[in-house]
Amino acid sequence: MKEETRLIQNILSDPLTGAITTPIYQTSTYVQEAPGVHKGYDYTRTNNPTRKILEKIITDLEKGYKSLAFSSGLASVDAVLKLLENGDEIVAVDDIYGGTYRLLNLYKKLGIHTKFVDTTHSENIISILSPKTKMIWLESPTNPTLKISDIKHISESSKKVYPNIMIVVDNTFATPALQNPIILGADMVIHSATKYIAGHSDVLAGLITVKNPDFYEKLKYIQNSTGGILSPFDSWLTIRGCQTLYLRIKKQSDNAFKIALFLLKEKSHLIDKIYYPGLYQHKNHTIAAKQQLSFGGIVSFSLKNDTIENAKKVVTSTKYFKLAESLGGTKSLICHPATMTHKSTPLEVRRKTGIQDSLIRLSFGIENSEDLLEDINNVLQ
């Protein structure tokens, strides 16, 4: 059975009524036969049938042991960070998502410190590992400069030094339709399911898939204790989005590749750098081609006149690309990371990691590529 078929067929019809779509179990509590005697559900913070179906879907997609659904991507990040203790260290990708960067800074107050490195070179990670290093945090591709890390090599190399180190991969950009980090050696995979997995810009959701029962039991305890669960309705919306994941990501990747080629070929007097791992010119193209089935729906580029003002002129002049936070929906979006998604990242950190003042991020939807190309071309004339 092919993956696209498996995804659809594994979303079973309701055995009670035969309903072809997953029911929304919009309930907070459940009747018990006796104290502690029930059908597997006692309180929706702990378990919910709709959420459980979503968690099974993402587990199958990511080829893991089990999954947990949270109220947002950052809620899932927070749960993973709660696995650490005072004095522990994290080695993380340097151009990490701004929201994760902000959260890691909060954890400094609890004595959990992060070392940021360019993870596209595995030796940068291995060289700074110490007994205090308990977690390696990767994004591949990264947000927004689309750097690629060799997940398999990093996992194998680091575990040779410290077998118990946790490898966490934020797989939001690639999605399980293009990449399976657990197969490549990761212990945990995180998604802001708000993006590609839910896919319609109408829900906030976070997902964690784990490799083994120990991680699951610890994270399940954290989830139940802190209460950042995904609601039944949002679980249902995310299930609905999952069903078209393969269709959407194929179209979005095709659109992104076509526009990236256009930008490269027709490089105007305005454009400086183009970031897309599908281009042979991308410094990590070979690794991306090895561990991804395709190259995703995000393209970033910077301007030769590298100022925030010039970037704002571009992002406010498009017709079909809508200026907005987020990505991965059916509508194409345009974003200026320096003043939007990464505004909480200090200026010196942004510039050091390649997030230029003029960097612009395009998130491709499922529109006709010729219309999108015309839109970009008109702005860059």
PDB file of C-alpha atoms in Angstrom, residues 80-90 107 110-113 132 134-135 166 218:
ATOM      1  CA  VAL A  80       9.797  18.650  25.162  1.00  0.00           C
ATOM      2  CA  LEU A  81      11.909  21.235  26.995  1.00  0.00           C
ATOM      3  CA  LYS A  82      10.285  20.144  30.262  1.00  0.00           C
ATOM      4  CA  LEU A  83      12.133  16.836  29.894  1.00  0.00           C
ATOM      5  CA  LEU A  84      15.289  18.727  30.913  1.00  0.00           C
ATOM      6  CA  GLU A  85      16.567  19.737  34.344  1.00  0.00           C
ATOM      7  CA  ASN A  86      18.580  22.538  35.884  1.00  0.00           C
ATOM      8  CA  GLY A  87      22.160  22.381  34.608  1.00  0.00           C
ATOM      9  CA  ASP A  88      21.302  20.621  31.335  1.00  0.00           C
ATOM     10  CA  GLU A  89      22.441  22.050  28.016  1.00  0.00           C
ATOM     11  CA  ILE A  90      20.964  22.066  24.527  1.00  0.00           C
ATOM     12  CA  TYR A 107      14.369  28.387  30.099  1.00  0.00           C
ATOM     13  CA  LEU A 110      15.521  27.575  35.051  1.00  0.00           C
ATOM     14  CA  GLY A 111      19.199  26.853  34.484  1.00  0.00           C
ATOM     15  CA  ILE A 112      18.800  25.222  31.074  1.00  0.00           C
ATOM     16  CA  HIS A 113      21.202  26.815  28.601  1.00  0.00           C
ATOM     17  CA  LYS A 132      25.862  18.456  30.295  1.00  0.00           C
ATOM     18  CA  LYS A 134      21.203  16.363  26.973  1.00  0.00           C
ATOM     19  CA  MET A 135      19.491  17.469  23.758  1.00  0.00           C
ATOM     20  CA  MET A 166      18.051  13.259  22.813  1.00  0.00           C
ATOM     21  CA  LYS A 218       7.216  11.194  30.240  1.00  0.00           C
TER      22      LYS A 218
END
